PDB file of C-alpha atoms and ligand atoms in Angstrom:
ATOM      1  CA  MET A   1       0.000   0.000   0.000  1.00  0.00           C
ATOM      2  CA  ASN A   2       1.250   3.495  -0.857  1.00  0.00           C
ATOM      3  CA  ILE A   3      -0.262   6.504   0.859  1.00  0.00           C
ATOM      4  CA  ILE A   4       0.291  10.245   0.988  1.00  0.00           C
ATOM      5  CA  LEU A   5      -0.192  12.165   4.229  1.00  0.00           C
ATOM      6  CA  LEU A   6      -1.101  15.715   3.321  1.00  0.00           C
ATOM      7  CA  GLY A   7      -1.437  18.676   5.650  1.00  0.00           C
ATOM      8  CA  PRO A   8       0.218  21.949   6.675  1.00  0.00           C
ATOM      9  CA  PRO A   9       3.221  22.236   9.017  1.00  0.00           C
ATOM     10  CA  GLY A  10       2.411  20.676  12.371  1.00  0.00           C
ATOM     11  CA  ALA A  11      -0.640  18.791  11.071  1.00  0.00           C
ATOM     12  CA  GLY A  12       0.807  15.536  12.402  1.00  0.00           C
ATOM     13  CA  LYS A  13       2.187  13.937   9.210  1.00  0.00           C
ATOM     14  CA  GLY A  14       5.469  12.862  10.763  1.00  0.00           C
ATOM     15  CA  THR A  15       3.845  11.699  13.996  1.00  0.00           C
ATOM     16  CA  GLN A  16       1.393   9.466  12.140  1.00  0.00           C
ATOM     17  CA  ALA A  17       3.894   8.276   9.514  1.00  0.00           C
ATOM     18  CA  SER A  18       6.352   7.027  12.107  1.00  0.00           C
ATOM     19  CA  ARG A  19       3.563   5.232  13.953  1.00  0.00           C
ATOM     20  CA  LEU A  20       2.401   3.557  10.731  1.00  0.00           C
ATOM     21  CA  GLU A  21       5.989   2.546   9.992  1.00  0.00           C
ATOM     22  CA  ALA A  22       6.359   0.966  13.436  1.00  0.00           C
ATOM     23  CA  GLU A  23       2.985  -0.780  13.382  1.00  0.00           C
ATOM     24  CA  ARG A  24       2.498  -1.776   9.737  1.00  0.00           C
ATOM     25  CA  GLY A  25       5.942  -2.301   8.260  1.00  0.00           C
ATOM     26  CA  MET A  26       5.436   0.501   5.753  1.00  0.00           C
ATOM     27  CA  VAL A  27       8.364   2.835   5.090  1.00  0.00           C
ATOM     28  CA  GLN A  28       8.160   6.526   6.021  1.00  0.00           C
ATOM     29  CA  LEU A  29       9.485   8.716   3.207  1.00  0.00           C
ATOM     30  CA  SER A  30       9.781  12.217   4.632  1.00  0.00           C
ATOM     31  CA  THR A  31      11.425  14.662   2.232  1.00  0.00           C
ATOM     32  CA  GLY A  32      11.863  17.062   5.165  1.00  0.00           C
ATOM     33  CA  ASP A  33      13.833  14.429   7.133  1.00  0.00           C
ATOM     34  CA  MET A  34      15.878  13.495   4.039  1.00  0.00           C
ATOM     35  CA  LEU A  35      16.741  17.126   3.371  1.00  0.00           C
ATOM     36  CA  ARG A  36      17.670  17.727   7.029  1.00  0.00           C
ATOM     37  CA  ALA A  37      19.956  14.675   6.856  1.00  0.00           C
ATOM     38  CA  ALA A  38      21.600  16.136   3.727  1.00  0.00           C
ATOM     39  CA  VAL A  39      22.058  19.493   5.479  1.00  0.00           C
ATOM     40  CA  LYS A  40      23.667  17.770   8.470  1.00  0.00           C
ATOM     41  CA  LEU A  41      26.062  15.837   6.228  1.00  0.00           C
ATOM     42  CA  GLY A  42      26.881  18.965   4.232  1.00  0.00           C
ATOM     43  CA  THR A  43      26.178  17.284   0.873  1.00  0.00           C
ATOM     44  CA  PRO A  44      25.770  19.481  -2.240  1.00  0.00           C
ATOM     45  CA  ILE A  45      21.973  19.077  -2.016  1.00  0.00           C
ATOM     46  CA  GLY A  46      22.070  19.915   1.690  1.00  0.00           C
ATOM     47  CA  MET A  47      24.114  23.039   1.068  1.00  0.00           C
ATOM     48  CA  ARG A  48      21.638  24.232  -1.567  1.00  0.00           C
ATOM     49  CA  ALA A  49      18.604  23.393   0.562  1.00  0.00           C
ATOM     50  CA  LYS A  50      19.626  24.867   3.916  1.00  0.00           C
ATOM     51  CA  ALA A  51      18.860  28.560   3.331  1.00  0.00           C
ATOM     52  CA  VAL A  52      15.584  27.721   1.561  1.00  0.00           C
ATOM     53  CA  MET A  53      14.430  25.515   4.445  1.00  0.00           C
ATOM     54  CA  ASP A  54      15.475  28.039   7.084  1.00  0.00           C
ATOM     55  CA  ALA A  55      13.339  30.633   5.294  1.00  0.00           C
ATOM     56  CA  GLY A  56      10.339  28.260   5.208  1.00  0.00           C
ATOM     57  CA  GLU A  57      10.225  28.176   1.412  1.00  0.00           C
ATOM     58  CA  LEU A  58      10.098  25.137  -0.844  1.00  0.00           C
ATOM     59  CA  VAL A  59      13.180  23.361  -2.169  1.00  0.00           C
ATOM     60  CA  SER A  60      13.138  22.806  -5.950  1.00  0.00           C
ATOM     61  CA  ASP A  61      10.887  20.132  -7.433  1.00  0.00           C
ATOM     62  CA  GLU A  62      13.868  18.529  -9.219  1.00  0.00           C
ATOM     63  CA  ILE A  63      15.773  18.013  -5.991  1.00  0.00           C
ATOM     64  CA  VAL A  64      12.930  16.495  -3.987  1.00  0.00           C
ATOM     65  CA  SER A  65      11.553  14.309  -6.783  1.00  0.00           C
ATOM     66  CA  GLY A  66      15.131  13.187  -7.433  1.00  0.00           C
ATOM     67  CA  ILE A  67      15.661  12.039  -3.858  1.00  0.00           C
ATOM     68  CA  ILE A  68      12.255  10.333  -3.749  1.00  0.00           C
ATOM     69  CA  GLY A  69      13.026   8.498  -7.003  1.00  0.00           C
ATOM     70  CA  GLU A  70      16.327   7.229  -5.593  1.00  0.00           C
ATOM     71  CA  ARG A  71      14.593   6.109  -2.418  1.00  0.00           C
ATOM     72  CA  LEU A  72      11.886   4.217  -4.355  1.00  0.00           C
ATOM     73  CA  ASP A  73      14.646   2.142  -5.972  1.00  0.00           C
ATOM     74  CA  MET A  74      15.543   0.703  -2.583  1.00  0.00           C
ATOM     75  CA  PRO A  75      13.830  -2.638  -1.996  1.00  0.00           C
ATOM     76  CA  ASP A  76      12.362  -1.768   1.430  1.00  0.00           C
ATOM     77  CA  THR A  77       9.836   0.526  -0.286  1.00  0.00           C
ATOM     78  CA  GLU A  78       8.390  -2.294  -2.400  1.00  0.00           C
ATOM     79  CA  SER A  79       5.952  -3.398   0.296  1.00  0.00           C
ATOM     80  CA  GLY A  80       4.567   0.097   0.834  1.00  0.00           C
ATOM     81  CA  ALA A  81       5.486   3.696   1.479  1.00  0.00           C
ATOM     82  CA  ILE A  82       4.040   6.602   3.410  1.00  0.00           C
ATOM     83  CA  PHE A  83       4.824   9.871   1.646  1.00  0.00           C
ATOM     84  CA  ASP A  84       5.214  12.480   4.392  1.00  0.00           C
ATOM     85  CA  GLY A  85       5.633  16.029   3.092  1.00  0.00           C
ATOM     86  CA  TYR A  86       5.791  14.978  -0.554  1.00  0.00           C
ATOM     87  CA  PRO A  87       4.331  15.842  -3.031  1.00  0.00           C
ATOM     88  CA  ARG A  88       3.993  19.556  -2.251  1.00  0.00           C
ATOM     89  CA  THR A  89       3.421  21.068  -5.707  1.00  0.00           C
ATOM     90  CA  ALA A  90       1.544  20.116  -8.874  1.00  0.00           C
ATOM     91  CA  ALA A  91       4.869  19.275 -10.548  1.00  0.00           C
ATOM     92  CA  GLN A  92       5.785  16.935  -7.688  1.00  0.00           C
ATOM     93  CA  ALA A  93       2.374  15.229  -7.863  1.00  0.00           C
ATOM     94  CA  GLN A  94       2.921  14.600 -11.579  1.00  0.00           C
ATOM     95  CA  ALA A  95       6.450  13.365 -10.925  1.00  0.00           C
ATOM     96  CA  LEU A  96       5.251  10.941  -8.244  1.00  0.00           C
ATOM     97  CA  ASP A  97       2.664   9.477 -10.619  1.00  0.00           C
ATOM     98  CA  GLY A  98       5.474   8.773 -13.088  1.00  0.00           C
ATOM     99  CA  LEU A  99       7.862   7.404 -10.457  1.00  0.00           C
ATOM    100  CA  LEU A 100       5.245   4.941  -9.202  1.00  0.00           C
ATOM    101  CA  ALA A 101       4.023   3.923 -12.673  1.00  0.00           C
ATOM    102  CA  GLU A 102       7.607   3.187 -13.806  1.00  0.00           C
ATOM    103  CA  ARG A 103       7.853   0.732 -10.922  1.00  0.00           C
ATOM    104  CA  ASP A 104       4.364  -0.801 -11.451  1.00  0.00           C
ATOM    105  CA  ARG A 105       3.155   0.672  -8.174  1.00  0.00           C
ATOM    106  CA  GLN A 106       0.136   2.777  -7.425  1.00  0.00           C
ATOM    107  CA  LEU A 107      -1.241   5.155  -4.840  1.00  0.00           C
ATOM    108  CA  ASP A 108      -3.953   3.810  -2.576  1.00  0.00           C
ATOM    109  CA  TYR A 109      -4.934   6.841  -0.517  1.00  0.00           C
ATOM    110  CA  VAL A 110      -4.229  10.520  -0.055  1.00  0.00           C
ATOM    111  CA  ILE A 111      -5.092  11.260   3.563  1.00  0.00           C
ATOM    112  CA  GLU A 112      -5.663  14.915   4.296  1.00  0.00           C
ATOM    113  CA  LEU A 113      -5.166  15.924   7.923  1.00  0.00           C
ATOM    114  CA  VAL A 114      -7.689  18.715   8.347  1.00  0.00           C
ATOM    115  CA  VAL A 115      -6.490  21.206  10.945  1.00  0.00           C
ATOM    116  CA  ASP A 116      -7.034  24.667  12.340  1.00  0.00           C
ATOM    117  CA  GLU A 117      -3.974  26.697  11.316  1.00  0.00           C
ATOM    118  CA  GLU A 118      -3.971  28.843  14.449  1.00  0.00           C
ATOM    119  CA  ALA A 119      -3.421  25.791  16.636  1.00  0.00           C
ATOM    120  CA  LEU A 120      -0.490  24.691  14.508  1.00  0.00           C
ATOM    121  CA  VAL A 121       1.866  27.470  15.508  1.00  0.00           C
ATOM    122  CA  ASP A 122       1.653  26.146  19.045  1.00  0.00           C
ATOM    123  CA  ARG A 123       2.249  22.577  17.889  1.00  0.00           C
ATOM    124  CA  VAL A 124       5.276  23.468  15.809  1.00  0.00           C
ATOM    125  CA  THR A 125       6.950  25.819  18.285  1.00  0.00           C
ATOM    126  CA  GLY A 126       6.524  23.218  21.072  1.00  0.00           C
ATOM    127  CA  ARG A 127       8.012  20.366  19.052  1.00  0.00           C
ATOM    128  CA  PHE A 128      11.320  18.676  19.889  1.00  0.00           C
ATOM    129  CA  THR A 129      12.943  15.391  18.896  1.00  0.00           C
ATOM    130  CA  CYS A 130      15.434  12.940  20.318  1.00  0.00           C
ATOM    131  CA  ALA A 131      18.890  13.897  19.049  1.00  0.00           C
ATOM    132  CA  ARG A 132      19.923  10.234  18.823  1.00  0.00           C
ATOM    133  CA  CYS A 133      16.922   8.313  17.388  1.00  0.00           C
ATOM    134  CA  GLY A 134      14.696  11.135  16.091  1.00  0.00           C
ATOM    135  CA  ALA A 135      11.589  10.200  18.118  1.00  0.00           C
ATOM    136  CA  GLY A 136       9.182  13.149  18.155  1.00  0.00           C
ATOM    137  CA  TYR A 137       7.800  14.932  21.220  1.00  0.00           C
ATOM    138  CA  HIS A 138       5.938  18.077  22.224  1.00  0.00           C
ATOM    139  CA  ASP A 139       6.324  20.329  25.267  1.00  0.00           C
ATOM    140  CA  ARG A 140       2.703  19.707  26.236  1.00  0.00           C
ATOM    141  CA  TYR A 141       1.011  17.219  23.880  1.00  0.00           C
ATOM    142  CA  LYS A 142       3.587  14.431  23.858  1.00  0.00           C
ATOM    143  CA  GLN A 143       6.074  14.537  26.688  1.00  0.00           C
ATOM    144  CA  PRO A 144       8.571  11.736  27.324  1.00  0.00           C
ATOM    145  CA  LYS A 145       7.308   9.344  30.026  1.00  0.00           C
ATOM    146  CA  VAL A 146      10.340  10.248  32.154  1.00  0.00           C
ATOM    147  CA  GLU A 147      11.212  13.928  31.852  1.00  0.00           C
ATOM    148  CA  GLY A 148      14.407  14.483  29.880  1.00  0.00           C
ATOM    149  CA  VAL A 149      14.743  10.827  28.757  1.00  0.00           C
ATOM    150  CA  CYS A 150      13.737   9.518  25.327  1.00  0.00           C
ATOM    151  CA  ASP A 151      11.044   6.801  25.592  1.00  0.00           C
ATOM    152  CA  VAL A 152      12.481   4.950  22.615  1.00  0.00           C
ATOM    153  CA  CYS A 153      16.274   4.918  23.084  1.00  0.00           C
ATOM    154  CA  GLY A 154      16.942   6.374  26.540  1.00  0.00           C
ATOM    155  CA  SER A 155      19.001   9.291  25.242  1.00  0.00           C
ATOM    156  CA  THR A 156      18.957  12.510  27.255  1.00  0.00           C
ATOM    157  CA  GLU A 157      19.853  14.750  24.288  1.00  0.00           C
ATOM    158  CA  PHE A 158      17.044  16.521  22.428  1.00  0.00           C
ATOM    159  CA  LYS A 159      16.947  19.075  19.630  1.00  0.00           C
ATOM    160  CA  ARG A 160      14.647  21.585  17.956  1.00  0.00           C
ATOM    161  CA  ARG A 161      14.392  22.451  14.257  1.00  0.00           C
ATOM    162  CA  PRO A 162      15.779  25.841  13.154  1.00  0.00           C
ATOM    163  CA  ASP A 163      12.603  26.443  11.099  1.00  0.00           C
ATOM    164  CA  ASP A 164      10.279  25.817  14.053  1.00  0.00           C
ATOM    165  CA  ASN A 165       9.805  29.439  15.049  1.00  0.00           C
ATOM    166  CA  ALA A 166       6.555  31.398  14.815  1.00  0.00           C
ATOM    167  CA  GLU A 167       7.710  33.603  11.935  1.00  0.00           C
ATOM    168  CA  THR A 168       8.992  30.816   9.666  1.00  0.00           C
ATOM    169  CA  VAL A 169       5.932  28.705  10.404  1.00  0.00           C
ATOM    170  CA  ARG A 170       3.754  31.462   8.939  1.00  0.00           C
ATOM    171  CA  THR A 171       5.789  31.347   5.704  1.00  0.00           C
ATOM    172  CA  ARG A 172       5.558  27.539   5.619  1.00  0.00           C
ATOM    173  CA  MET A 173       1.783  27.772   6.029  1.00  0.00           C
ATOM    174  CA  ALA A 174       1.523  30.324   3.244  1.00  0.00           C
ATOM    175  CA  GLU A 175       3.552  28.009   0.986  1.00  0.00           C
ATOM    176  CA  TYR A 176       1.179  25.168   1.873  1.00  0.00           C
ATOM    177  CA  ARG A 177      -1.896  27.237   1.027  1.00  0.00           C
ATOM    178  CA  ALA A 178      -0.456  28.588  -2.227  1.00  0.00           C
ATOM    179  CA  LYS A 179       1.273  25.504  -3.637  1.00  0.00           C
ATOM    180  CA  THR A 180       0.299  22.319  -1.808  1.00  0.00           C
ATOM    181  CA  ALA A 181      -3.431  22.552  -1.011  1.00  0.00           C
ATOM    182  CA  PRO A 182      -4.145  23.158  -4.742  1.00  0.00           C
ATOM    183  CA  ILE A 183      -2.968  19.608  -5.578  1.00  0.00           C
ATOM    184  CA  LEU A 184      -5.920  18.095  -3.690  1.00  0.00           C
ATOM    185  CA  PRO A 185      -8.344  18.315  -6.672  1.00  0.00           C
ATOM    186  CA  PHE A 186      -5.828  16.306  -8.771  1.00  0.00           C
ATOM    187  CA  TYR A 187      -6.214  13.430  -6.309  1.00  0.00           C
ATOM    188  CA  GLU A 188      -9.926  14.030  -5.736  1.00  0.00           C
ATOM    189  CA  GLU A 189     -10.523  13.362  -9.428  1.00  0.00           C
ATOM    190  CA  LYS A 190      -8.827  10.021  -8.967  1.00  0.00           C
ATOM    191  CA  GLY A 191     -11.083   9.230  -5.977  1.00  0.00           C
ATOM    192  CA  LEU A 192      -8.110   8.855  -3.623  1.00  0.00           C
ATOM    193  CA  VAL A 193      -8.704  11.594  -1.030  1.00  0.00           C
ATOM    194  CA  ARG A 194      -9.864  10.722   2.488  1.00  0.00           C
ATOM    195  CA  ARG A 195     -10.162  13.336   5.231  1.00  0.00           C
ATOM    196  CA  VAL A 196      -9.279  12.955   8.882  1.00  0.00           C
ATOM    197  CA  ASP A 197      -9.831  15.418  11.726  1.00  0.00           C
ATOM    198  CA  GLY A 198      -6.256  16.361  12.575  1.00  0.00           C
ATOM    199  CA  MET A 199      -7.370  18.388  15.600  1.00  0.00           C
ATOM    200  CA  ALA A 200      -8.302  15.248  17.517  1.00  0.00           C
ATOM    201  CA  ASP A 201      -5.701  13.846  19.909  1.00  0.00           C
ATOM    202  CA  ILE A 202      -2.801  11.837  18.488  1.00  0.00           C
ATOM    203  CA  ASP A 203      -4.336   8.404  19.212  1.00  0.00           C
ATOM    204  CA  ALA A 204      -7.719   9.386  17.772  1.00  0.00           C
ATOM    205  CA  VAL A 205      -6.086  10.637  14.561  1.00  0.00           C
ATOM    206  CA  GLY A 206      -4.198   7.333  14.353  1.00  0.00           C
ATOM    207  CA  ALA A 207      -7.398   5.337  14.839  1.00  0.00           C
ATOM    208  CA  ALA A 208      -9.141   7.305  12.083  1.00  0.00           C
ATOM    209  CA  ILE A 209      -6.248   6.644   9.675  1.00  0.00           C
ATOM    210  CA  ASP A 210      -6.213   2.944  10.590  1.00  0.00           C
ATOM    211  CA  ALA A 211      -9.951   2.732   9.890  1.00  0.00           C
ATOM    212  CA  ILE A 212      -9.364   4.083   6.371  1.00  0.00           C
ATOM    213  CA  LEU A 213      -6.449   1.750   5.639  1.00  0.00           C
ATOM    214  CA  ASP A 214      -8.380  -1.267   6.956  1.00  0.00           C
ATOM    215  CA  SER A 215     -11.611  -0.406   5.148  1.00  0.00           C
ATOM    216  CA  GLY A 216     -10.210  -1.183   1.711  1.00  0.00           C
ATOM    217  CA  SER A 217     -12.463   1.468   0.209  1.00  0.00           C
TER     218      SER A 217
HETATM  219  P1  LIG B 301       8.850  19.178   6.595  1.00  0.00           P
HETATM  220  O1  LIG B 301       9.859  18.566   7.471  1.00  0.00           O
HETATM  221  O2  LIG B 301       8.008  18.315   5.747  1.00  0.00           O
HETATM  222  O3  LIG B 301       7.955  20.142   7.491  1.00  0.00           O
HETATM  223  P2  LIG B 301       6.403  20.562   7.383  1.00  0.00           P
HETATM  224  O4  LIG B 301       5.620  20.154   6.213  1.00  0.00           O
HETATM  225  O5  LIG B 301       6.433  22.017   7.648  1.00  0.00           O
HETATM  226  O6  LIG B 301       5.721  19.719   8.430  1.00  0.00           O
HETATM  227  P3  LIG B 301       6.196  19.434   9.885  1.00  0.00           P
HETATM  228  O7  LIG B 301       7.252  18.390   9.899  1.00  0.00           O
HETATM  229  O8  LIG B 301       6.484  20.752  10.552  1.00  0.00           O
HETATM  230  O9  LIG B 301       4.828  18.925  10.516  1.00  0.00           O
HETATM  231  P4  LIG B 301       4.212  17.468  10.661  1.00  0.00           P
HETATM  232  O10 LIG B 301       2.891  17.478   9.950  1.00  0.00           O
HETATM  233  O11 LIG B 301       5.172  16.391  10.325  1.00  0.00           O
HETATM  234  O12 LIG B 301       3.925  17.513  12.218  1.00  0.00           O
HETATM  235  P5  LIG B 301       4.441  16.566  13.424  1.00  0.00           P
HETATM  236  O13 LIG B 301       3.877  15.194  13.264  1.00  0.00           O
HETATM  237  O14 LIG B 301       5.911  16.688  13.613  1.00  0.00           O
HETATM  238  O15 LIG B 301       9.564  20.241   5.636  1.00  0.00           O
HETATM  239  C1  LIG B 301      10.503  21.162   6.142  1.00  0.00           C
HETATM  240  C2  LIG B 301      11.062  21.990   4.999  1.00  0.00           C
HETATM  241  O16 LIG B 301      11.766  21.137   4.073  1.00  0.00           O
HETATM  242  C3  LIG B 301      10.025  22.722   4.130  1.00  0.00           C
HETATM  243  O17 LIG B 301       9.667  23.965   4.687  1.00  0.00           O
HETATM  244  C4  LIG B 301      10.791  22.856   2.801  1.00  0.00           C
HETATM  245  O18 LIG B 301      11.742  23.880   2.859  1.00  0.00           O
HETATM  246  C5  LIG B 301      11.535  21.531   2.724  1.00  0.00           C
HETATM  247  N1  LIG B 301      10.764  20.469   2.057  1.00  0.00           N
HETATM  248  C6  LIG B 301      10.374  19.275   2.604  1.00  0.00           C
HETATM  249  N2  LIG B 301       9.687  18.547   1.707  1.00  0.00           N
HETATM  250  C7  LIG B 301       9.643  19.289   0.561  1.00  0.00           C
HETATM  251  C8  LIG B 301       9.050  19.088  -0.715  1.00  0.00           C
HETATM  252  N3  LIG B 301       8.358  17.957  -0.996  1.00  0.00           N
HETATM  253  N4  LIG B 301       9.189  20.068  -1.638  1.00  0.00           N
HETATM  254  C9  LIG B 301       9.887  21.194  -1.377  1.00  0.00           C
HETATM  255  N5  LIG B 301      10.459  21.460  -0.185  1.00  0.00           N
HETATM  256  C10 LIG B 301      10.337  20.512   0.779  1.00  0.00           C
HETATM  257  O19 LIG B 301       3.680  17.277  14.654  1.00  0.00           O
HETATM  258  C11 LIG B 301       4.064  18.566  15.104  1.00  0.00           C
HETATM  259  C12 LIG B 301       4.036  18.619  16.638  1.00  0.00           C
HETATM  260  O20 LIG B 301       2.700  18.479  17.108  1.00  0.00           O
HETATM  261  C13 LIG B 301       4.836  17.493  17.314  1.00  0.00           C
HETATM  262  O21 LIG B 301       5.470  18.000  18.450  1.00  0.00           O
HETATM  263  C14 LIG B 301       3.770  16.448  17.708  1.00  0.00           C
HETATM  264  O22 LIG B 301       4.129  15.747  18.887  1.00  0.00           O
HETATM  265  C15 LIG B 301       2.532  17.307  17.915  1.00  0.00           C
HETATM  266  N6  LIG B 301       1.307  16.659  17.444  1.00  0.00           N
HETATM  267  C16 LIG B 301       1.142  15.872  16.335  1.00  0.00           C
HETATM  268  N7  LIG B 301      -0.143  15.472  16.212  1.00  0.00           N
HETATM  269  C17 LIG B 301      -0.824  16.050  17.253  1.00  0.00           C
HETATM  270  C18 LIG B 301      -2.194  16.008  17.683  1.00  0.00           C
HETATM  271  N8  LIG B 301      -3.129  15.305  16.989  1.00  0.00           N
HETATM  272  N9  LIG B 301      -2.527  16.696  18.808  1.00  0.00           N
HETATM  273  C19 LIG B 301      -1.572  17.413  19.521  1.00  0.00           C
HETATM  274  N10 LIG B 301      -0.261  17.463  19.161  1.00  0.00           N
HETATM  275  C20 LIG B 301       0.112  16.791  18.047  1.00  0.00           C
HETATM  276 MG1  LIG B 302       7.177  16.371   9.708  1.00  0.00          MG
END
């Protein structure tokens, strides 16, 4: 099964994708995570992407569709992928169609996380992750079970994203509204879009997504 999780910054795409990966053996393909890894390694792509990401703007379609194409050639994606933060433009949606068709794969669902933008600033500015394993947390909505210790790997080091400040989040939201939300009709015409209330708590959002994936319709 191949699914897209679509929604603005802080909608919960990464939270739900990593849960689906852990519970269903699907692979999370987050272009944001891949780009941040490239920035950290200082690769040529990372060096080009850093300033764009820090400003909250979109990295070029060629770069992101290129890294997704390379990732889809790895065998772990054959049993199913969760596209988290990709596609984000009409050109990327077209590219993904081609990338999947070339590999005899198809999209099963596009799940839109429907959220109230005002609440998202709070979600994004309160987000932090484990510096060792990347597990995601929030200052209020998802705290580690033991304060200061990662639930997953026990590390005591955490980090925050440079683009997770109130000002950059506004730019990221504007980019979503202008370039990403307009791709929904492309998938609606194909009958693939399902909507989930992204304002519900994390477990309820997960249950709603599971119900869609298990319904087969
Ligand atoms: P990316 O990393 O994709 O960031 P984003 O789209 O802005 O989305 P986020 O990761 O901020 O939000 P999320 O929906 O994953 O939320 P999360 O689950 O963490 O992209 C970053 C940048 O990279 C872009 O700005 C761009 O420059 C570049 N880029 C990436 N992909 C690109 C592409 N395809 N094309 C061009 N450029 C690209 O949740 C947020 C917080 O809320 C967490 O703390 C979580 O614990 C909490 N939370 C989650 N769900 C709930 C809930 N239901 N209730 C309460 N709290 C919740
Ligand atoms: Mg994310």
